[in-house]
Tab-separated table of N, CA and C in Angstrom:
chain	number	residue	atom	x	y	z
A	1	UNK	N	71.979	34.796	33.334
A	1	UNK	CA	73.046	34.578	34.293
A	1	UNK	C	73.527	35.898	34.899
A	2	UNK	N	73.456	36.953	34.154
A	2	UNK	CA	73.884	38.245	34.667
A	2	UNK	C	73.078	38.676	35.883
A	3	UNK	N	71.753	38.540	35.885
A	3	UNK	CA	70.997	38.946	37.087
A	3	UNK	C	71.414	38.168	38.326
A	4	UNK	N	71.789	36.926	38.161
A	4	UNK	CA	72.210	36.111	39.295
A	4	UNK	C	73.530	36.649	39.859
A	5	UNK	N	74.473	36.947	39.006
A	5	UNK	CA	75.762	37.481	39.441
A	5	UNK	C	75.556	38.829	40.126
A	6	UNK	N	74.738	39.697	39.518
A	6	UNK	CA	74.459	40.993	40.111
A	6	UNK	C	73.808	40.829	41.478
A	7	UNK	N	72.873	39.913	41.597
A	7	UNK	CA	72.203	39.680	42.883
A	7	UNK	C	73.179	39.192	43.936
A	8	UNK	N	74.068	38.286	43.565
A	8	UNK	CA	75.062	37.789	44.509
A	8	UNK	C	76.018	38.899	44.945
A	9	UNK	N	76.442	39.723	43.999
A	9	UNK	CA	77.316	40.843	44.347
A	9	UNK	C	76.610	41.833	45.266
A	10	UNK	N	75.356	42.135	44.958
A	10	UNK	CA	74.589	43.062	45.786
A	10	UNK	C	74.379	42.494	47.182
A	11	UNK	N	74.075	41.229	47.279
A	11	UNK	CA	73.879	40.585	48.581
A	11	UNK	C	75.178	40.608	49.389
A	12	UNK	N	76.302	40.329	48.752
A	12	UNK	CA	77.594	40.368	49.436
A	12	UNK	C	77.935	41.771	49.903
A	13	UNK	N	77.642	42.782	49.066
A	13	UNK	CA	77.900	44.169	49.453
A	13	UNK	C	77.027	44.561	50.634
A	14	UNK	N	75.752	44.178	50.606
A	14	UNK	CA	74.838	44.523	51.699
A	14	UNK	C	75.266	43.840	52.992
A	15	UNK	N	75.703	42.594	52.906
A	15	UNK	CA	76.157	41.884	54.100
A	15	UNK	C	77.396	42.557	54.681
A	16	UNK	N	78.330	42.958	53.820
A	16	UNK	CA	79.521	43.655	54.275
A	16	UNK	C	79.182	44.994	54.893
A	17	UNK	N	78.221	45.696	54.322
A	17	UNK	CA	77.792	46.990	54.859
A	17	UNK	C	77.169	46.805	56.236
A	18	UNK	N	76.337	45.790	56.399
A	18	UNK	CA	75.698	45.535	57.691
A	18	UNK	C	76.745	45.163	58.740
A	19	UNK	N	77.714	44.350	58.365
A	19	UNK	CA	78.745	43.959	59.318
A	19	UNK	C	79.618	45.146	59.701
A	20	UNK	N	79.845	46.036	58.751
A	20	UNK	CA	80.693	47.187	59.013
A	20	UNK	C	80.118	48.048	60.128
A	21	UNK	N	78.817	48.125	60.249
A	21	UNK	CA	78.191	49.003	61.228
A	21	UNK	C	77.613	48.251	62.415
A	22	UNK	N	78.010	47.023	62.613
A	22	UNK	CA	77.542	46.238	63.747
A	22	UNK	C	78.457	46.511	64.938
A	23	UNK	N	77.929	47.259	65.924
A	23	UNK	CA	78.723	47.609	67.102
A	23	UNK	C	78.529	46.549	68.174
A	24	UNK	N	79.615	46.040	68.748
A	24	UNK	CA	79.484	45.045	69.815
A	24	UNK	C	78.711	45.601	71.004
A	25	UNK	N	78.100	44.709	71.748
A	25	UNK	CA	77.214	45.071	72.862
A	25	UNK	C	77.973	45.384	74.155
A	26	UNK	N	79.245	45.091	74.206
A	26	UNK	CA	79.999	45.263	75.458
A	26	UNK	C	81.026	46.387	75.345
A	27	UNK	N	81.546	46.798	76.468
A	27	UNK	CA	82.534	47.869	76.538
A	27	UNK	C	83.854	47.372	75.939
A	28	UNK	N	84.485	48.175	75.088
A	28	UNK	CA	85.744	47.723	74.478
A	28	UNK	C	86.875	47.650	75.499
A	29	UNK	N	87.847	46.804	75.255
A	29	UNK	CA	88.995	46.663	76.167
A	29	UNK	C	90.024	47.771	75.917
A	30	UNK	N	89.668	49.002	76.259
A	30	UNK	CA	90.540	50.128	75.954
A	30	UNK	C	91.653	50.304	76.989
A	31	UNK	N	92.714	50.943	76.539
A	31	UNK	CA	93.832	51.331	77.405
A	31	UNK	C	94.378	52.624	76.816
A	32	UNK	N	94.176	53.735	77.524
A	32	UNK	CA	94.586	55.030	76.991
A	32	UNK	C	95.612	55.708	77.901
A	33	UNK	N	96.455	56.523	77.282
A	33	UNK	CA	97.385	57.342	78.043
A	33	UNK	C	96.769	58.735	78.150
A	34	UNK	N	96.634	59.194	79.386
A	34	UNK	CA	96.083	60.512	79.650
A	34	UNK	C	97.163	61.571	79.456
A	35	UNK	N	96.757	62.839	79.449
A	35	UNK	CA	97.687	63.941	79.251
A	35	UNK	C	98.798	64.004	80.282
A	36	UNK	N	98.553	63.466	81.473
A	36	UNK	CA	99.585	63.474	82.530
A	36	UNK	C	100.489	62.239	82.454
A	37	UNK	N	100.389	61.491	81.382
A	37	UNK	CA	101.184	60.282	81.108
A	37	UNK	C	100.806	59.071	81.970
A	38	UNK	N	99.702	59.153	82.675
A	38	UNK	CA	99.214	57.970	83.393
A	38	UNK	C	98.272	57.211	82.457
A	39	UNK	N	98.005	55.964	82.805
A	39	UNK	CA	97.133	55.138	81.975
A	39	UNK	C	95.770	54.976	82.630
A	40	UNK	N	94.754	54.839	81.783
A	40	UNK	CA	93.387	54.572	82.227
A	40	UNK	C	92.845	53.514	81.288
A	41	UNK	N	92.282	52.449	81.871
A	41	UNK	CA	91.741	51.388	81.015
A	41	UNK	C	90.372	50.933	81.513
A	42	UNK	N	89.791	50.009	80.795
A	42	UNK	CA	88.428	49.559	81.090
A	42	UNK	C	88.291	49.021	82.515
A	43	UNK	N	89.339	48.446	83.067
A	43	UNK	CA	89.250	47.920	84.433
A	43	UNK	C	89.198	49.031	85.486
A	44	UNK	N	89.534	50.266	85.089
A	44	UNK	CA	89.473	51.400	86.012
A	44	UNK	C	88.089	52.039	86.096
A	45	UNK	N	87.162	51.583	85.277
A	45	UNK	CA	85.823	52.161	85.293
A	45	UNK	C	85.132	51.861	86.614
A	46	UNK	N	84.309	52.795	87.054
A	46	UNK	CA	83.546	52.590	88.277
A	46	UNK	C	82.382	51.649	87.972
A	47	UNK	N	82.239	50.602	88.765
A	47	UNK	CA	81.116	49.688	88.528
A	47	UNK	C	79.798	50.383	88.865
A	48	UNK	N	78.761	49.947	88.231
A	48	UNK	CA	77.406	50.454	88.496
A	48	UNK	C	77.206	51.897	88.069
A	49	UNK	N	78.048	52.427	87.198
A	49	UNK	CA	77.831	53.769	86.662
A	49	UNK	C	77.688	53.687	85.149
A	50	UNK	N	76.896	54.594	84.610
A	50	UNK	CA	76.724	54.671	83.160
A	50	UNK	C	78.030	55.155	82.539
A	51	UNK	N	78.155	54.895	81.239
A	51	UNK	CA	79.394	55.210	80.544
A	51	UNK	C	79.109	55.833	79.192
A	52	UNK	N	79.827	56.901	78.904
A	52	UNK	CA	79.808	57.529	77.589
A	52	UNK	C	81.227	57.453	77.047
A	53	UNK	N	81.399	56.729	75.949
A	53	UNK	CA	82.689	56.667	75.272
A	53	UNK	C	82.590	57.546	74.033
A	54	UNK	N	83.518	58.476	73.911
A	54	UNK	CA	83.559	59.378	72.756
A	54	UNK	C	84.879	59.159	72.037
A	55	UNK	N	84.806	58.844	70.750
A	55	UNK	CA	86.022	58.777	69.947
A	55	UNK	C	86.121	60.105	69.216
A	56	UNK	N	87.259	60.787	69.388
A	56	UNK	CA	87.388	62.135	68.860
A	56	UNK	C	88.739	62.332	68.187
A	57	UNK	N	88.846	63.469	67.528
A	57	UNK	CA	90.115	63.909	66.960
A	57	UNK	C	90.347	65.317	67.499
A	58	UNK	N	91.478	65.580	68.131
A	58	UNK	CA	91.718	66.894	68.728
A	58	UNK	C	91.629	68.063	67.745
A	59	UNK	N	91.808	67.812	66.456
A	59	UNK	CA	91.742	68.877	65.461
A	59	UNK	C	90.368	69.017	64.806
A	60	UNK	N	89.446	68.152	65.142
A	60	UNK	CA	88.113	68.131	64.531
A	60	UNK	C	87.224	69.228	65.121
A	61	UNK	N	86.683	70.086	64.269
A	61	UNK	CA	85.842	71.182	64.759
A	61	UNK	C	84.557	70.664	65.390
A	62	UNK	N	83.984	69.597	64.843
A	62	UNK	CA	82.770	69.011	65.432
A	62	UNK	C	83.070	68.438	66.823
A	63	UNK	N	84.246	67.854	66.980
A	63	UNK	CA	84.656	67.309	68.279
A	63	UNK	C	84.827	68.423	69.301
A	64	UNK	N	85.394	69.525	68.876
A	64	UNK	CA	85.565	70.669	69.763
A	64	UNK	C	84.219	71.239	70.186
A	65	UNK	N	83.310	71.356	69.244
A	65	UNK	CA	81.979	71.874	69.555
A	65	UNK	C	81.259	70.929	70.523
A	66	UNK	N	81.333	69.633	70.251
A	66	UNK	CA	80.698	68.655	71.138
A	66	UNK	C	81.299	68.734	72.545
A	67	UNK	N	82.617	68.822	72.640
A	67	UNK	CA	83.276	68.869	73.945
A	67	UNK	C	82.886	70.133	74.707
A	68	UNK	N	82.776	71.228	74.014
A	68	UNK	CA	82.322	72.468	74.645
A	68	UNK	C	80.915	72.296	75.221
A	69	UNK	N	80.016	71.689	74.435
A	69	UNK	CA	78.652	71.424	74.917
A	69	UNK	C	78.647	70.421	76.067
A	70	UNK	N	79.522	69.435	75.998
A	70	UNK	CA	79.631	68.442	77.062
A	70	UNK	C	79.995	69.115	78.382
A	71	UNK	N	80.990	69.969	78.355
A	71	UNK	CA	81.438	70.650	79.570
A	71	UNK	C	80.329	71.548	80.121
A	72	UNK	N	79.629	72.246	79.235
A	72	UNK	CA	78.546	73.135	79.663
A	72	UNK	C	77.400	72.363	80.323
A	73	UNK	N	77.214	71.110	79.920
A	73	UNK	CA	76.078	70.316	80.397
A	73	UNK	C	76.481	69.163	81.303
A	74	UNK	N	77.694	69.169	81.798
A	74	UNK	CA	78.201	68.033	82.574
A	74	UNK	C	77.349	67.767	83.815
A	75	UNK	N	76.754	68.798	84.392
A	75	UNK	CA	75.928	68.600	85.595
A	75	UNK	C	74.656	67.805	85.296
A	76	UNK	N	74.268	67.716	84.037
A	76	UNK	CA	73.081	66.955	83.649
A	76	UNK	C	73.395	65.476	83.422
A	77	UNK	N	74.660	65.139	83.498
A	77	UNK	CA	75.088	63.754	83.291
A	77	UNK	C	75.528	63.148	84.619
A	78	UNK	N	74.608	63.100	85.566
A	78	UNK	CA	74.900	62.530	86.883
A	78	UNK	C	75.194	61.040	86.771
A	79	UNK	N	76.203	60.600	87.468
A	79	UNK	CA	76.593	59.189	87.518
A	79	UNK	C	76.911	58.630	86.135
A	80	UNK	N	77.511	59.480	85.301
A	80	UNK	CA	77.968	59.051	83.981
A	80	UNK	C	79.471	59.286	83.914
A	81	UNK	N	80.191	58.229	83.579
A	81	UNK	CA	81.627	58.334	83.340
A	81	UNK	C	81.812	58.666	81.867
A	82	UNK	N	82.694	59.584	81.570
A	82	UNK	CA	82.965	59.968	80.193
A	82	UNK	C	84.415	59.617	79.878
A	83	UNK	N	84.600	58.798	78.856
A	83	UNK	CA	85.936	58.426	78.413
A	83	UNK	C	86.071	58.889	76.969
A	84	UNK	N	86.987	59.823	76.759
A	84	UNK	CA	87.234	60.375	75.432
A	84	UNK	C	88.547	59.796	74.913
A	85	UNK	N	88.477	59.170	73.740
A	85	UNK	CA	89.613	58.424	73.205
A	85	UNK	C	89.924	58.905	71.791
A	86	UNK	N	91.221	59.012	71.512
A	86	UNK	CA	91.648	59.355	70.156
A	86	UNK	C	92.913	58.569	69.826
A	87	UNK	N	93.383	58.750	68.602
A	87	UNK	CA	94.615	58.092	68.173
A	87	UNK	C	95.732	59.101	67.962
A	88	UNK	N	95.475	60.353	68.308
A	88	UNK	CA	96.461	61.422	68.122
A	88	UNK	C	97.606	61.287	69.114
A	89	UNK	N	98.619	62.076	68.903
A	89	UNK	CA	99.767	62.087	69.800
A	89	UNK	C	99.422	62.691	71.147
A	90	UNK	N	100.240	62.392	72.125
A	90	UNK	CA	99.991	62.834	73.498
A	90	UNK	C	99.972	64.357	73.617
A	91	UNK	N	100.816	65.046	72.889
A	91	UNK	CA	100.838	66.512	72.979
A	91	UNK	C	99.522	67.105	72.479
A	92	UNK	N	98.928	66.527	71.441
A	92	UNK	CA	97.635	67.003	70.936
A	92	UNK	C	96.526	66.739	71.948
A	93	UNK	N	96.580	65.583	72.611
A	93	UNK	CA	95.585	65.254	73.641
A	93	UNK	C	95.710	66.225	74.812
A	94	UNK	N	96.931	66.485	75.219
A	94	UNK	CA	97.144	67.403	76.340
A	94	UNK	C	96.647	68.804	76.002
A	95	UNK	N	96.919	69.281	74.801
A	95	UNK	CA	96.454	70.604	74.380
A	95	UNK	C	94.928	70.650	74.352
A	96	UNK	N	94.303	69.593	73.862
A	96	UNK	CA	92.843	69.512	73.817
A	96	UNK	C	92.268	69.511	75.233
A	97	UNK	N	92.826	68.681	76.087
A	97	UNK	CA	92.378	68.588	77.481
A	97	UNK	C	92.528	69.929	78.188
A	98	UNK	N	93.653	70.589	77.981
A	98	UNK	CA	93.903	71.886	78.613
A	98	UNK	C	92.956	72.962	78.089
A	99	UNK	N	92.683	72.940	76.787
A	99	UNK	CA	91.837	73.992	76.208
A	99	UNK	C	90.397	73.932	76.720
A	100	UNK	N	89.936	72.744	77.082
A	100	UNK	CA	88.575	72.601	77.619
A	100	UNK	C	88.565	72.404	79.137
A	101	UNK	N	89.738	72.481	79.758
A	101	UNK	CA	89.871	72.330	81.219
A	101	UNK	C	89.235	71.021	81.696
A	102	UNK	N	89.452	69.960	80.950
A	102	UNK	CA	88.822	68.672	81.262
A	102	UNK	C	89.316	68.082	82.574
A	103	UNK	N	90.484	68.467	83.026
A	103	UNK	CA	90.998	67.950	84.294
A	103	UNK	C	90.180	68.421	85.490
A	104	UNK	N	89.359	69.460	85.314
A	104	UNK	CA	88.490	69.956	86.390
A	104	UNK	C	87.331	68.993	86.665
A	105	UNK	N	87.098	68.067	85.747
A	105	UNK	CA	85.945	67.173	85.847
A	105	UNK	C	86.426	65.743	86.088
A	106	UNK	N	86.318	65.259	87.327
A	106	UNK	CA	86.813	63.909	87.631
A	106	UNK	C	86.107	62.809	86.841
A	107	UNK	N	84.915	63.085	86.354
A	107	UNK	CA	84.173	62.060	85.613
A	107	UNK	C	84.630	61.947	84.157
A	108	UNK	N	85.484	62.861	83.695
A	108	UNK	CA	85.955	62.845	82.302
A	108	UNK	C	87.420	62.415	82.256
A	109	UNK	N	87.688	61.428	81.439
A	109	UNK	CA	89.060	60.979	81.171
A	109	UNK	C	89.268	61.083	79.665
A	110	UNK	N	90.285	61.818	79.254
A	110	UNK	CA	90.589	61.969	77.829
A	110	UNK	C	92.017	61.520	77.592
A	111	UNK	N	92.187	60.668	76.588
A	111	UNK	CA	93.524	60.164	76.314
A	111	UNK	C	93.650	59.564	74.932
A	112	UNK	N	94.839	59.096	74.655
A	112	UNK	CA	95.135	58.510	73.354
A	112	UNK	C	95.367	57.004	73.477
A	113	UNK	N	94.887	56.293	72.471
A	113	UNK	CA	95.201	54.868	72.393
A	113	UNK	C	96.388	54.649	71.471
A	114	UNK	N	96.929	55.744	70.952
A	114	UNK	CA	98.137	55.678	70.146
A	114	UNK	C	97.967	54.880	68.875
A	115	UNK	N	99.018	54.212	68.486
A	115	UNK	CA	99.039	53.496	67.214
A	115	UNK	C	98.203	52.225	67.217
A	116	UNK	N	97.785	51.771	68.383
A	116	UNK	CA	97.061	50.501	68.451
A	116	UNK	C	95.657	50.602	67.887
A	117	UNK	N	94.980	51.711	68.112
A	117	UNK	CA	93.648	51.989	67.547
A	117	UNK	C	92.637	50.880	67.829
A	118	UNK	N	92.762	50.264	68.981
A	118	UNK	CA	91.861	49.175	69.376
A	118	UNK	C	90.408	49.619	69.368
A	119	UNK	N	90.147	50.760	69.959
A	119	UNK	CA	88.765	51.255	70.052
A	119	UNK	C	88.264	51.714	68.687
A	120	UNK	N	89.112	52.342	67.936
A	120	UNK	CA	88.725	52.778	66.593
A	120	UNK	C	88.280	51.576	65.757
A	121	UNK	N	89.035	50.496	65.812
A	121	UNK	CA	88.677	49.285	65.056
A	121	UNK	C	87.468	48.586	65.677
A	122	UNK	N	87.369	48.618	66.975
A	122	UNK	CA	86.262	47.976	67.686
A	122	UNK	C	84.918	48.528	67.223
A	123	UNK	N	84.875	49.854	67.068
A	123	UNK	CA	83.634	50.516	66.647
A	123	UNK	C	83.586	50.809	65.156
A	124	UNK	N	84.650	50.528	64.427
A	124	UNK	CA	84.732	50.873	63.001
A	124	UNK	C	84.528	52.371	62.808
A	125	UNK	N	85.237	53.167	63.578
A	125	UNK	CA	85.096	54.625	63.506
A	125	UNK	C	85.757	55.138	62.233
A	126	UNK	N	84.966	55.878	61.451
A	126	UNK	CA	85.476	56.511	60.235
A	126	UNK	C	85.313	58.025	60.300
A	127	UNK	N	84.387	58.476	61.146
A	127	UNK	CA	84.087	59.893	61.284
A	127	UNK	C	84.032	60.225	62.768
A	128	UNK	N	84.617	61.370	63.131
A	128	UNK	CA	84.557	61.802	64.521
A	128	UNK	C	83.696	63.051	64.613
A	129	UNK	N	83.063	63.270	65.740
A	129	UNK	CA	83.071	62.418	66.928
A	129	UNK	C	82.109	61.245	66.788
A	130	UNK	N	82.449	60.176	67.447
A	130	UNK	CA	81.629	58.970	67.557
A	130	UNK	C	81.342	58.792	69.042
A	131	UNK	N	80.142	58.325	69.383
A	131	UNK	CA	79.830	58.092	70.797
A	131	UNK	C	79.076	56.784	70.976
A	132	UNK	N	79.385	56.100	72.067
A	132	UNK	CA	78.670	54.893	72.476
A	132	UNK	C	78.243	55.086	73.922
A	133	UNK	N	76.979	54.797	74.211
A	133	UNK	CA	76.426	54.973	75.548
A	133	UNK	C	76.109	53.610	76.134
A	134	UNK	N	76.527	53.407	77.380
A	134	UNK	CA	76.331	52.134	78.072
A	134	UNK	C	75.567	52.362	79.360
A	135	UNK	N	74.724	51.403	79.715
A	135	UNK	CA	73.983	51.500	80.972
A	135	UNK	C	74.889	51.112	82.142
A	136	UNK	N	74.341	51.124	83.336
A	136	UNK	CA	75.142	50.854	84.535
A	136	UNK	C	75.581	49.392	84.643
A	137	UNK	N	75.082	48.528	83.777
A	137	UNK	CA	75.517	47.125	83.750
A	137	UNK	C	76.531	46.860	82.645
A	138	UNK	N	76.895	47.932	81.922
A	138	UNK	CA	77.876	47.783	80.854
A	138	UNK	C	77.310	47.312	79.538
A	139	UNK	N	76.006	47.435	79.352
A	139	UNK	CA	75.364	47.030	78.094
A	139	UNK	C	75.146	48.246	77.211
A	140	UNK	N	75.408	48.090	75.937
A	140	UNK	CA	75.255	49.172	74.977
A	140	UNK	C	73.799	49.625	74.910
A	141	UNK	N	73.582	50.929	75.067
A	141	UNK	CA	72.253	51.510	74.894
A	141	UNK	C	72.064	51.975	73.461
A	142	UNK	N	72.998	52.765	72.999
A	142	UNK	CA	72.907	53.346	71.659
A	142	UNK	C	74.279	53.881	71.266
A	143	UNK	N	74.486	54.057	69.970
A	143	UNK	CA	75.708	54.687	69.509
A	143	UNK	C	75.347	55.711	68.440
A	144	UNK	N	76.209	56.691	68.314
A	144	UNK	CA	76.005	57.764	67.356
A	144	UNK	C	77.222	57.872	66.448
A	145	UNK	N	76.989	57.775	65.157
A	145	UNK	CA	78.069	57.915	64.187
A	145	UNK	C	78.097	59.315	63.573
A	146	UNK	N	76.973	59.970	63.565
A	146	UNK	CA	76.864	61.298	62.969
A	146	UNK	C	75.984	62.166	63.853
A	147	UNK	N	76.031	63.449	63.603
A	147	UNK	CA	75.143	64.392	64.287
A	147	UNK	C	75.129	64.191	65.795
A	148	UNK	N	76.282	64.137	66.386
A	148	UNK	CA	76.402	63.932	67.825
A	148	UNK	C	76.023	65.207	68.561
A	149	UNK	N	74.959	65.119	69.363
A	149	UNK	CA	74.483	66.272	70.128
A	149	UNK	C	74.349	65.876	71.587
A	150	UNK	N	74.821	66.746	72.453
A	150	UNK	CA	74.801	66.457	73.885
A	150	UNK	C	73.377	66.297	74.396
A	151	UNK	N	72.429	67.026	73.839
A	151	UNK	CA	71.036	66.919	74.291
A	151	UNK	C	70.480	65.522	74.021
A	152	UNK	N	70.870	64.921	72.910
A	152	UNK	CA	70.430	63.549	72.614
A	152	UNK	C	71.010	62.565	73.633
A	153	UNK	N	72.248	62.789	74.002
A	153	UNK	CA	72.902	61.906	74.972
A	153	UNK	C	72.261	62.045	76.348
A	154	UNK	N	71.994	63.264	76.764
A	154	UNK	CA	71.331	63.494	78.057
A	154	UNK	C	69.956	62.836	78.058
A	155	UNK	N	69.224	63.030	76.981
A	155	UNK	CA	67.884	62.431	76.877
A	155	UNK	C	67.975	60.901	76.931
A	156	UNK	N	68.953	60.335	76.249
A	156	UNK	CA	69.110	58.876	76.248
A	156	UNK	C	69.417	58.345	77.639
A	157	UNK	N	70.316	58.991	78.351
A	157	UNK	CA	70.667	58.527	79.691
A	157	UNK	C	69.520	58.699	80.680
A	158	UNK	N	68.598	59.596	80.405
A	158	UNK	CA	67.453	59.802	81.292
A	158	UNK	C	66.303	58.842	81.022
A	159	UNK	N	66.373	58.074	79.958
A	159	UNK	CA	65.354	57.068	79.643
A	159	UNK	C	65.805	55.710	80.157
A	160	UNK	N	64.860	54.903	80.525
A	160	UNK	CA	65.212	53.572	81.010
A	160	UNK	C	65.418	52.577	79.872
A	161	UNK	N	64.836	52.860	78.710
A	161	UNK	CA	64.990	51.970	77.565
A	161	UNK	C	65.759	52.705	76.467
A	162	UNK	N	66.467	51.965	75.630
A	162	UNK	CA	67.212	52.599	74.559
A	162	UNK	C	66.283	53.337	73.595
A	163	UNK	N	66.723	54.490	73.144
A	163	UNK	CA	66.062	55.223	72.088
A	163	UNK	C	66.897	54.951	70.841
A	164	UNK	N	66.433	54.112	69.971
A	164	UNK	CA	67.253	53.662	68.866
A	164	UNK	C	67.186	54.601	67.664
A	165	UNK	N	67.531	55.845	67.865
A	165	UNK	CA	67.679	56.815	66.793
A	165	UNK	C	69.145	56.898	66.450
A	166	UNK	N	69.641	55.911	65.794
A	166	UNK	CA	71.060	55.909	65.445
A	166	UNK	C	71.285	56.856	64.298
A	167	UNK	N	72.186	57.768	64.493
A	167	UNK	CA	72.464	58.764	63.451
A	167	UNK	C	73.506	58.250	62.503
C-alpha cells in the first residue's frame, strides 16, 4: 500500500509543478502606473506589433543588467513594444526609469502594477527578470524564467516560428 500512496503523492506533486509553470497563451490584462503617474494598459498596445513583457524588480541586479542590454540593443527590436512591469512603489519605478533614460524610447513603457500583482500571478513570477514574447497577433511565442539575455530575445523575434528553449 505504501508504493501506491507514494505514487499518488508524486503524481499530485508533478501535476502541481506542471500547472505552476503553465503560462497562458494570451496577453495578460495589465494596468500599470508609469513614472509620470499616467496609466498604460493592455488596450493601449499598438495592434499588429510584437510585444515583449518584462517583469522586473527595480533593485534586482539581473534586471538592471538586462535593461542596460535592452537599451543598447533597442534598434534591433524593430516593431516591438516593450512593457516592463513590477510591483514596486512608484518612486522606485521612476528612479529605475530615470537611471536608464527609458523615457527616451517611445516603444518602452515601464510601470508598477502596485499591490494588485495581476501580471505576477498571471505568469507565476517567482524570479526576476521574467520575459514573455508575443507575436504581432498577440500569441505567446516563448517565455523566459531564468537566464534572460537580450540576444535570445532578438533572435526569437527574428524567427518566424517559436524557438522553445525555455530557460
